[in-house]
Short mmCIF file of C-alpha atoms in Angstrom, two decimals:
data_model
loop_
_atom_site.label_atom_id
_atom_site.label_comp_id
_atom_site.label_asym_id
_atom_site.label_seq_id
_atom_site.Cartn_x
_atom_site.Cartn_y
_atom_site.Cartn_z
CA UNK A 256 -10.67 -29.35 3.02
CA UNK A 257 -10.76 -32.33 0.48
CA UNK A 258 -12.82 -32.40 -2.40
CA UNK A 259 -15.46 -34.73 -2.63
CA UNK A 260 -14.95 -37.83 -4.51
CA UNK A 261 -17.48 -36.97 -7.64
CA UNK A 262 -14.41 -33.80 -7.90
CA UNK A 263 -12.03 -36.30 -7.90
CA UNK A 264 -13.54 -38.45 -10.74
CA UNK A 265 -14.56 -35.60 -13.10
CA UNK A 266 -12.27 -32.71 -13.99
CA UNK A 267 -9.07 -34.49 -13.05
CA UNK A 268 -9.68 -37.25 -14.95
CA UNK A 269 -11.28 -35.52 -17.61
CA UNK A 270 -7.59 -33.73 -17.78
CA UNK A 271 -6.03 -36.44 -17.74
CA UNK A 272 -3.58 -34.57 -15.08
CA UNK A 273 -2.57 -36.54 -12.03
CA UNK A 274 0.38 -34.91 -11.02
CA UNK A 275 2.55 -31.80 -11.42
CA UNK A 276 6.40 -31.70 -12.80
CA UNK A 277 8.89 -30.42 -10.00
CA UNK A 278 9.64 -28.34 -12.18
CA UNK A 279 7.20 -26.25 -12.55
CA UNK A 280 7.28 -23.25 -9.72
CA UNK A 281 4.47 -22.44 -9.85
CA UNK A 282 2.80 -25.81 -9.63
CA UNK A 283 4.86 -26.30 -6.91
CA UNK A 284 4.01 -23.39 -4.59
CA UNK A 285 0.50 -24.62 -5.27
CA UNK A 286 1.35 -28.14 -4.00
CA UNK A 287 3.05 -26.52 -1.12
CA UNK A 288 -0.12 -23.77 -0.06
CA UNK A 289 -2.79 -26.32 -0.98
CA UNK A 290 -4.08 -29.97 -0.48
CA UNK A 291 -2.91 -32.40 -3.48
CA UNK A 292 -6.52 -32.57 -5.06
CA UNK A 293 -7.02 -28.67 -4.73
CA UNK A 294 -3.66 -28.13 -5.86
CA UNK A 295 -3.68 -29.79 -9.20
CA UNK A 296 -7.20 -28.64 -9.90
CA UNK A 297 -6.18 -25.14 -9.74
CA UNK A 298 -2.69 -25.95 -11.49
CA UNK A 299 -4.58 -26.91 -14.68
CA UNK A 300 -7.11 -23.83 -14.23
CA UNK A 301 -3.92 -21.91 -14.05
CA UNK A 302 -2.16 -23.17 -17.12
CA UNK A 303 -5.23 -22.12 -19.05
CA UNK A 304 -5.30 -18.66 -17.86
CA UNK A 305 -1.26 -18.77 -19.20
CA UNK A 306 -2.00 -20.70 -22.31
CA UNK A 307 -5.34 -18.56 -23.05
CA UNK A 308 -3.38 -15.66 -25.01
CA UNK A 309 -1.02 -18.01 -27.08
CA UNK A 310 -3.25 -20.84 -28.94
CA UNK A 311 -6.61 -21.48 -29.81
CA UNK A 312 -7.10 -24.90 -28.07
CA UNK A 313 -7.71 -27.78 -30.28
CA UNK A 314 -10.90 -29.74 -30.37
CA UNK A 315 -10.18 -32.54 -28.26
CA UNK A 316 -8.51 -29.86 -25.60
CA UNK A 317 -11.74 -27.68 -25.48
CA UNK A 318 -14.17 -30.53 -24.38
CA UNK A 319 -12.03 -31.54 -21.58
CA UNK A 320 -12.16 -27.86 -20.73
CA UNK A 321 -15.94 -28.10 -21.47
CA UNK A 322 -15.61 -31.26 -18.84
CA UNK A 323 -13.50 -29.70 -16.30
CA UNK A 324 -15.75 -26.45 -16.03
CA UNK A 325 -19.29 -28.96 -16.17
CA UNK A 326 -16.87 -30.89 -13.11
CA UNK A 327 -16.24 -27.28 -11.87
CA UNK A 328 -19.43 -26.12 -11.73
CA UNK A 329 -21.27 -28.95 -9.73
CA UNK A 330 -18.34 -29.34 -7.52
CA UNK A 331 -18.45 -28.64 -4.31
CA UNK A 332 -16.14 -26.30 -3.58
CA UNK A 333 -15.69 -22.70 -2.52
CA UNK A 334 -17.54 -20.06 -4.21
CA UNK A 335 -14.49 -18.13 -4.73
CA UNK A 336 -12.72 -20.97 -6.15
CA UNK A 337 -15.39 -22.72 -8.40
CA UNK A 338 -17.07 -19.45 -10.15
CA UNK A 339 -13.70 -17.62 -11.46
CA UNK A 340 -12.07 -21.51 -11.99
CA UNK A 341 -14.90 -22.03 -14.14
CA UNK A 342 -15.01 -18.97 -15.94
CA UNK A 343 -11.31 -19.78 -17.18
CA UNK A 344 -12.81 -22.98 -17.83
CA UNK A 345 -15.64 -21.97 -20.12
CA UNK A 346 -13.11 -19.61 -21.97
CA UNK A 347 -10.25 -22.14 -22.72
CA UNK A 348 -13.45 -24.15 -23.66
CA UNK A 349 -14.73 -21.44 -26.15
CA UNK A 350 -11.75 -21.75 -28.03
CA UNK A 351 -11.35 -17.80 -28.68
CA UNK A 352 -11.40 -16.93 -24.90
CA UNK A 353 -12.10 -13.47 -23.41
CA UNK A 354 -8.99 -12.11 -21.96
CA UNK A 355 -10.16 -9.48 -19.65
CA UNK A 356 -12.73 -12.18 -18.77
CA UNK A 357 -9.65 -14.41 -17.82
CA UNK A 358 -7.70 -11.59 -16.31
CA UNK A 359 -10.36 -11.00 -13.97
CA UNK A 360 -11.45 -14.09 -12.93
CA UNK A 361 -7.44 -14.72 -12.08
CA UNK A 362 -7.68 -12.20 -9.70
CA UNK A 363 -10.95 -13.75 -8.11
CA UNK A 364 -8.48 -16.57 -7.42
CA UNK A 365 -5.89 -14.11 -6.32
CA UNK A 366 -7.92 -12.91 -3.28
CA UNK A 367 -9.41 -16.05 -2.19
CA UNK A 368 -5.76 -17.20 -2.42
CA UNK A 369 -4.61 -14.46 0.27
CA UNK A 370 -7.84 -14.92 2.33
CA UNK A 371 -6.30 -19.04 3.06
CA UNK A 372 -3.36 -17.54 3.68
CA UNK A 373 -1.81 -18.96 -0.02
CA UNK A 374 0.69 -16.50 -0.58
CA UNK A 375 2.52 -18.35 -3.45
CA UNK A 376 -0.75 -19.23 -5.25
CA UNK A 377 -1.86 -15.78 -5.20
CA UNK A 378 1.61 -14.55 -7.18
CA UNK A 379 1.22 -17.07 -9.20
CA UNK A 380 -2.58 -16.16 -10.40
CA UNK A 381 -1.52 -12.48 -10.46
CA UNK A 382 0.97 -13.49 -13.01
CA UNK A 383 -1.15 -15.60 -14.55
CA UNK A 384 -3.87 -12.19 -14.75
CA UNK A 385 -1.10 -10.33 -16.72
CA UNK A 386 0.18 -12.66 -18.91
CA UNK A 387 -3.64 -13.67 -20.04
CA UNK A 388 -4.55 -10.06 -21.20
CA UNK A 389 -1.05 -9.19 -22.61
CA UNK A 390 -2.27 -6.49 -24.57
CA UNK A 391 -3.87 -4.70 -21.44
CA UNK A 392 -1.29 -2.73 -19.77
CA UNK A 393 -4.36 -1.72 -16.97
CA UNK A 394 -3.58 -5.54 -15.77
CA UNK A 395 -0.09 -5.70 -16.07
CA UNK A 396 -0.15 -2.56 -13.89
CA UNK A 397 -2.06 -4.13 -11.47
CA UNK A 398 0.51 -7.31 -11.68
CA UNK A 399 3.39 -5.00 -10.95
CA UNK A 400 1.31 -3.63 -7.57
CA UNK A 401 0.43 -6.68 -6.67
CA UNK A 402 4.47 -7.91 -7.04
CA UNK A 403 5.48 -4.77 -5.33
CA UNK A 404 3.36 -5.02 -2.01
CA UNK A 405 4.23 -8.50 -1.70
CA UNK A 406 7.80 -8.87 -1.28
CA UNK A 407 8.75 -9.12 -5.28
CA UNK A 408 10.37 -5.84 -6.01
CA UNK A 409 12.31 -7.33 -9.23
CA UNK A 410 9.34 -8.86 -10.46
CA UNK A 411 6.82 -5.42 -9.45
CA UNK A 412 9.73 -3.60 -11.51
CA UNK A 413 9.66 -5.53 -14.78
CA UNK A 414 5.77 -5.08 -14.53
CA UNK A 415 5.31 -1.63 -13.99
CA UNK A 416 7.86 -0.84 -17.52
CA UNK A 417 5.67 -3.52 -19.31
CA UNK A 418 2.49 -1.54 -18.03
CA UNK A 419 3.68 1.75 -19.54
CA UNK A 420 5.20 0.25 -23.13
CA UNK A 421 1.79 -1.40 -23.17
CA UNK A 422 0.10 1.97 -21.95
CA UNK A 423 2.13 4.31 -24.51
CA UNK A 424 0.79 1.74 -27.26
CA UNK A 425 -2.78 1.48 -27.07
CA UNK A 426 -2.55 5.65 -25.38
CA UNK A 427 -4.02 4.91 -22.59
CA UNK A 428 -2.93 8.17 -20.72
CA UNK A 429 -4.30 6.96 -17.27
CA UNK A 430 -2.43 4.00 -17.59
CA UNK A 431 0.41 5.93 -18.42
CA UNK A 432 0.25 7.97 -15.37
CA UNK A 433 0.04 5.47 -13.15
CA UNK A 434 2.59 3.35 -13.88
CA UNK A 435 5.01 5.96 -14.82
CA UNK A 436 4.32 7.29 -10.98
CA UNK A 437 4.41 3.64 -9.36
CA UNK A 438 7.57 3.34 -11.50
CA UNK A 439 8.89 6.50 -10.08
CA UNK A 440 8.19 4.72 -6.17
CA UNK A 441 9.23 1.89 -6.95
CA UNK A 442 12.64 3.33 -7.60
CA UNK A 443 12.87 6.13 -4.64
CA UNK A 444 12.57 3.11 -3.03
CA UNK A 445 15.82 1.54 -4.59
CA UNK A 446 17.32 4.51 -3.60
CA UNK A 447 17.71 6.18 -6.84
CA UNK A 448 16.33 9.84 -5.75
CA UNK A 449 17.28 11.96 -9.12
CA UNK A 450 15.39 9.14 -11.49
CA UNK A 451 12.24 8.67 -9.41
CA UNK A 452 12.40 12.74 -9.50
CA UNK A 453 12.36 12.76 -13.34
CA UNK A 454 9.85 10.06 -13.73
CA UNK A 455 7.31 11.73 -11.70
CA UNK A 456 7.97 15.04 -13.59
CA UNK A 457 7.51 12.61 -16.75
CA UNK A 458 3.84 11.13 -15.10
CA UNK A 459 2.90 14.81 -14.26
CA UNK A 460 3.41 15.93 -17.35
CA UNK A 461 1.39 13.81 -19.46
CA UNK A 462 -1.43 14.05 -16.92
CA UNK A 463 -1.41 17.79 -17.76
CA UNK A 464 -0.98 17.54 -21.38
CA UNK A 465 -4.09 14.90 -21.56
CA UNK A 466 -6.29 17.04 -18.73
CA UNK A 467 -5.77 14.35 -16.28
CA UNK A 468 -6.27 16.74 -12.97
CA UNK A 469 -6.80 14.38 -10.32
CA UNK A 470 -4.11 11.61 -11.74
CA UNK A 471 -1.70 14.79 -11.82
CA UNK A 472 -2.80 15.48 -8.25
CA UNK A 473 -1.76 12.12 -7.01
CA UNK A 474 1.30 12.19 -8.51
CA UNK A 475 1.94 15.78 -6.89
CA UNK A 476 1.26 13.87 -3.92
CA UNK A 477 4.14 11.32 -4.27
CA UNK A 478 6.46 14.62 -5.16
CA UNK A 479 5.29 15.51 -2.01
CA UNK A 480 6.55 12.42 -0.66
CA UNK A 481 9.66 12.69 -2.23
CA UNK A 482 10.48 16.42 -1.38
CA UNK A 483 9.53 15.70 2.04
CA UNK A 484 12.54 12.94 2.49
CA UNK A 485 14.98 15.02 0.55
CA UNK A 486 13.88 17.93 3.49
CA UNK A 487 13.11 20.43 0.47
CA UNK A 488 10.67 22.31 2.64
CA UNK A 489 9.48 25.06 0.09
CA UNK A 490 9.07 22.59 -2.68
CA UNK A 491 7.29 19.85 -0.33
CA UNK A 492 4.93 22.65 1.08
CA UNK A 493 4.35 23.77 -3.21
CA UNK A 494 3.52 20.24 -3.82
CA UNK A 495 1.20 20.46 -0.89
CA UNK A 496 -0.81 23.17 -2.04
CA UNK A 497 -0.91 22.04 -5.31
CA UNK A 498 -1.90 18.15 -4.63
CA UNK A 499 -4.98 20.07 -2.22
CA UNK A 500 -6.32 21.94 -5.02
CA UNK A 501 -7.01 19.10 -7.27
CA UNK A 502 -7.89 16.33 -4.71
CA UNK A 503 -10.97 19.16 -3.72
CA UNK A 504 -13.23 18.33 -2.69
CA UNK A 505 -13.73 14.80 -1.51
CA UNK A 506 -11.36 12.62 -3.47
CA UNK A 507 -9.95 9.28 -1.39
CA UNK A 508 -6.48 10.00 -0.43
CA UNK A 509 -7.05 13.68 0.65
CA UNK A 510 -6.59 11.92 4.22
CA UNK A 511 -3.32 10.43 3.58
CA UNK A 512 -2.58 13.62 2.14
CA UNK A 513 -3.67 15.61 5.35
CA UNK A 514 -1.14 13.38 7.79
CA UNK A 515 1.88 14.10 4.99
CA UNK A 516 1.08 17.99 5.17
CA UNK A 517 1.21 17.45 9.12
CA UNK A 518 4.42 15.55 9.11
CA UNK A 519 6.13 18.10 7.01
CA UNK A 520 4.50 21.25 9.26
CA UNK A 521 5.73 19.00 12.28
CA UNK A 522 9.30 18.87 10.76
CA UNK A 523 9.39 22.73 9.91
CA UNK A 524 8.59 22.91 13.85
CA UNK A 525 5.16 24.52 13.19
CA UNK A 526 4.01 22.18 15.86
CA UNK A 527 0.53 23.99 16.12
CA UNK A 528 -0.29 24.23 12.92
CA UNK A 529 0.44 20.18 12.15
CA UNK A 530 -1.72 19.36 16.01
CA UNK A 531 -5.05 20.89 14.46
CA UNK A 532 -4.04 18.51 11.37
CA UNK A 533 -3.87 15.79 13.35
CA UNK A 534 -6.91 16.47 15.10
CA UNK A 535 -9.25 17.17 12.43
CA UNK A 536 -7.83 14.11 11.01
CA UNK A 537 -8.05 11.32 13.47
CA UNK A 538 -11.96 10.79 13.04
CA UNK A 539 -11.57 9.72 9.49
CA UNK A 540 -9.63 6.35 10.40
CA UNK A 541 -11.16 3.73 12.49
CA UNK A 542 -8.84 0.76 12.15
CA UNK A 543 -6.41 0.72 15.48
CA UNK A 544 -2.84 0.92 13.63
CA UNK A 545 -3.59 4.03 11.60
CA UNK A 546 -5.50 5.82 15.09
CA UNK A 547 -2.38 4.87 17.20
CA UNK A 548 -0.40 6.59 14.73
CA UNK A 549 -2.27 10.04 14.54
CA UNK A 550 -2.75 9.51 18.27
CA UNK A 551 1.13 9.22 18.70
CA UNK A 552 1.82 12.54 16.34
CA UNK A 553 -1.13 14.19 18.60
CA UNK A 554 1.10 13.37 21.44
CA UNK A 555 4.26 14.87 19.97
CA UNK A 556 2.56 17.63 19.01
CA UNK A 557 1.43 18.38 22.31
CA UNK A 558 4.24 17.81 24.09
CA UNK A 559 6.26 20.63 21.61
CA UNK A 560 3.23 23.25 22.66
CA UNK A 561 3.60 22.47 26.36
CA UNK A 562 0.35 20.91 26.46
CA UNK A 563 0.65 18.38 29.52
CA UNK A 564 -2.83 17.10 29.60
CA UNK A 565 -3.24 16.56 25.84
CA UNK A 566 -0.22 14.72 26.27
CA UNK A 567 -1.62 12.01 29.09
CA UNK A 568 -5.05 12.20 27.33
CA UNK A 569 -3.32 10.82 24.04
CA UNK A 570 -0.46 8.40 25.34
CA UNK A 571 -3.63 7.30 27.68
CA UNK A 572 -5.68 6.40 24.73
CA UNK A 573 -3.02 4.84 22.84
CA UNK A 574 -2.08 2.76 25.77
CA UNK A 575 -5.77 1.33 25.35
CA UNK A 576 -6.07 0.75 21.60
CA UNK A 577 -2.45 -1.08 21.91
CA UNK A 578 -2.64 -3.38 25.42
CA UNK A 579 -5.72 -5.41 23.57
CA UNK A 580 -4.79 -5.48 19.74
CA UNK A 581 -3.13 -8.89 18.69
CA UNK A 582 -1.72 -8.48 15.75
CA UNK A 583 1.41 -7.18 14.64
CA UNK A 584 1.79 -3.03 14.13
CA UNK A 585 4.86 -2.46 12.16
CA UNK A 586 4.34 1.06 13.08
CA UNK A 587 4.32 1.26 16.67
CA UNK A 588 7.93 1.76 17.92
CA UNK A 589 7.70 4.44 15.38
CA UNK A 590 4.77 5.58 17.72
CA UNK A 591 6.24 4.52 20.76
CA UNK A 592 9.24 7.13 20.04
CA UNK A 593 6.88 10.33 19.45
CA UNK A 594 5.10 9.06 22.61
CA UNK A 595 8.09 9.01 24.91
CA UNK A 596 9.53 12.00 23.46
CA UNK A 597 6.27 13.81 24.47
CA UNK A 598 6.12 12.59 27.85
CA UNK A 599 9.72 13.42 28.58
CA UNK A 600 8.61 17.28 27.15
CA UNK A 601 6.25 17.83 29.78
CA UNK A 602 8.60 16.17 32.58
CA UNK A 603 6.78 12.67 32.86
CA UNK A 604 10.54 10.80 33.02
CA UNK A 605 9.28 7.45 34.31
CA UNK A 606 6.73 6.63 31.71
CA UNK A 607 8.80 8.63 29.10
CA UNK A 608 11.40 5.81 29.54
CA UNK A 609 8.77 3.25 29.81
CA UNK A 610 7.42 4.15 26.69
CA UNK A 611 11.44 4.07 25.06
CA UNK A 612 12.56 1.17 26.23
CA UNK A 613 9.14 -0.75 24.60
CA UNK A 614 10.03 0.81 21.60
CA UNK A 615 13.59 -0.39 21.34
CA UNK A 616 12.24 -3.92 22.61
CA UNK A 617 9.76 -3.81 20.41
CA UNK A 618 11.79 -2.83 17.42
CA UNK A 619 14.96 -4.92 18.14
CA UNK A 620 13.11 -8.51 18.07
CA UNK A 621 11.66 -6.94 14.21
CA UNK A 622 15.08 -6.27 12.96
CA UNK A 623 13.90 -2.31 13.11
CA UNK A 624 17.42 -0.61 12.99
CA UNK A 625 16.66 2.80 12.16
CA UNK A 626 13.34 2.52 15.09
CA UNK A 627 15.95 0.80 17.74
CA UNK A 628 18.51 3.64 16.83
CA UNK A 629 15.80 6.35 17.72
CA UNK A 630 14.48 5.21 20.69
CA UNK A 631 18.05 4.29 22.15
CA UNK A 632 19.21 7.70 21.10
CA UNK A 633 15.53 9.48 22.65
CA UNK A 634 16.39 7.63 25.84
CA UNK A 635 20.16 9.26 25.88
CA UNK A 636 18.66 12.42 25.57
CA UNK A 637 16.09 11.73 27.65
CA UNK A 638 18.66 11.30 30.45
CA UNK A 639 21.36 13.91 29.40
CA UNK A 640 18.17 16.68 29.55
CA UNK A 641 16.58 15.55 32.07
CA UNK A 642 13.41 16.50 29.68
CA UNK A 643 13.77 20.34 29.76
CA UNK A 644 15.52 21.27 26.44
CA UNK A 645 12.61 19.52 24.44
CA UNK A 646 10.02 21.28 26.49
CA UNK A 647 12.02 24.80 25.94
CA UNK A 648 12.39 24.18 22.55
CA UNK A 649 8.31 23.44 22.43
CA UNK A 650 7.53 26.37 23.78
CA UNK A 651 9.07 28.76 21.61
CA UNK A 652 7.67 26.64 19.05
CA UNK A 653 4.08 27.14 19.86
CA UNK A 654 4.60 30.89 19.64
CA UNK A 655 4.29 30.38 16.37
CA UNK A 656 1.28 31.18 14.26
CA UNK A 657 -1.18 28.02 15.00
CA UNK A 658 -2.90 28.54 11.46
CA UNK A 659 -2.19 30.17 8.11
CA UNK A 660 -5.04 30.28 5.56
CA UNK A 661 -4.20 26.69 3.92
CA UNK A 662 -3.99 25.11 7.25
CA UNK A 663 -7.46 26.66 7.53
CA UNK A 664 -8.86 25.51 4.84
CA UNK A 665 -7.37 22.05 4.94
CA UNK A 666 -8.75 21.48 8.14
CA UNK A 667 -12.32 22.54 7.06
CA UNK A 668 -11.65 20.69 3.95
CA UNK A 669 -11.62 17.15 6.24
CA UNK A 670 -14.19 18.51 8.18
CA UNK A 671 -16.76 18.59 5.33
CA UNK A 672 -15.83 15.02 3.83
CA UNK A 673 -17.93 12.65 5.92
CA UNK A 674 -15.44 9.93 7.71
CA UNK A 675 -14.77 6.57 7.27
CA UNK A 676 -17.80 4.54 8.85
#
């Protein structure tokens, strides 16, 4: 979409900006996501967001801001380009600009920027969000987050330790928390288990000390996470416990926190227990990847209690949420695997190794390693047992105790929060 020619003749020239130096990065990933006009409209909205903390802009600077946000604000373009371009605008105009204003107006621009599909332009307004209030370490949180989820781990890193300095500063304890416990993910997922570990402690600590309950409950919750990879099964199932009592009785992630409690019952083989989980959890998620993935940890489940037609009813199910969804499920050899592991349990060979061999297709062509390595290893076993020692093993399995009085109450816990609409 171009803009119209009155655009063209207003803020630009009122900017006196006609093109962008190759230099500049983030310019350029603007002139790379969006159409020349758009792109160097935005670039100058962006160098105001950067500029807004550093200098009060001179005279004849603020009335071609004053211009550019009149230009902005008869323009015709996007809603959520013009309001939150203008806004910057106005401030830069002001000449003592609102940063939190700024701040949040960048990150306006940030998600219209990932709605078109503007990758680039949204890092660079995310940036631009942080540096703008650089005495907020709430936004330079979120800037670390944002880096983190979108393929800039360095970046999300440097963040997240600005966050807390700027958090233990102004004591903002929730601040604190947070980044202190996104700090502590951030590096589990570098590898570094004994760090993250002490960070978290760190995080849970001074949600304690300040009477933080439910920040100290989500950061229980990534303990949980933690202890569950390291296959510390008392801790993890302490952590559990603990992370249900303060996220009582309705708080947001108590979901998530219901299919981590499964998983780890699942691992301990208390394959009963973790299929009422499972159960009680799938009508709280209505999006397809999230329901093929319960659906898929139904399916093991049933297949390590013997139950046959739970089994078909769930890889049945899962078969028709996955034949008609189009996009791409990162999850799903993941599921696949649990599937055909199931089916071989009860004896169903040929669509056990139907269900495999997808899997390993599947995950091959995504680079999935550690997926391709399961289901290759599945199907190996698959034909060495000819699908009995799984079901065996099941069996004595679901001897076990189905429920304990946590699982109980967990499960009438997600009963009583209303699901997801």
């Amino acid at each position: 979409m171009g803009i119209p020619s009155r655009m063209q003749r207003g803020p630009l020239d009122a900017c006196g900006v006609r093109h962008i130096a190759p230099a500049d990065q983030a310019g350029a990933a603007l002139v790379q996501e969006l159409e020349p006009e758009l792109a160097i409209l935005l670039w100058r909205v962006l160098r105001l967001a950067q500029s807004s903390r550093i200098v009060l802009h001179p005279e004849h600077e603020r009335a071609a801001c004053a211009a550019l946000e009149a230009g902005l604000l008869c323009g015709a373009l996007p809603e959520m380009v013009r309001a939150p371009a203008a806004v910057i605008a106005g401030e830069a105009a002001s000449g003592q600009p609102n940063a939190e204003l700024v701040a949040k107006a960048c990150w306006c621009l940030v998600e219209w920027a990932l709605g078109v599909g503007a990758a680039r332009t949204a890092v660079a307004f995310a940036e631009a969000a942080g540096l703008s209030a650089e005495q907020s370490g709430r936004h330079a949180l979120a800037t670390g987050r944002f880096m983190r989820r979108n393929g800039l781990p360095r970046e999300g890193e440097a963040w997240l330790r600005r966050a807390r300095r700027l958090a233990r500063a102004s004591r903002d304890w929730d601040c604190l928390v947070l980044s202190t416990s996104s700090l502590a993910m951030h590096v589990w997922e570098q590898g570094n288990y004994p760090v993250s570990k002490r960070l978290l402690e760190r995080a849970r600590r001074t949600a304690r000390a300040h009477k933080l309950r439910t920040l100290e409950g989500e950061v229980m919750h990534n303990l949980l996470v933690l202890a569950i990879d390291m296959k510390r099964g008392k801790e993890a199932q302490e952590y559990a416990e603990g992370t249900f009592e303060r996220y009582l009785p309705d708080h947001p992630k108590l979901p998530a926190l219901a299919y981590d409690v499964a998983y780890l019952w699942l691992t301990q083989g208390h394959a009963g227990r973790a299929l009422a989980m499972f159960q009680a959890l799938l009508p709280h998620f209505t999006d397809v990847a999230p329901r093929v993935q319960i659906l898929a940890a139904i399916c093991r489940c049933a297949g390590l209690t013997g139950n046959a037609e739970l089994v078909m009813e769930s890889e049945a199910h899962t078969r028709a949420l996955t034949s008609s969804y189009q996009r791409e499920m990162p999850m799903l050899p993941a599921a696949l695997i649990d599937i055909g592991i199931a089916l071989g349990t009860v004896g169903d060979m040929d669509r056990a190794r139907v269900a495999l061999r997808r899997a390993g297709e599947i995950a091959g062509k995504a680079g999935n390693s550690e997926c391709l390595m399961r289901a290759e290893q599945a199907l190996a076993d698959l034909e060495f047992n000819h699908g009995t020692r799984d079901l065996e093993t099941g069996h004595r399995r679901a001897a076990q105790p189905a429920q304990d009085a946590f699982a109980t109450r967990f499960v009438q816990a997600l009963a009583d929060v209303v699901p997801a609409g």
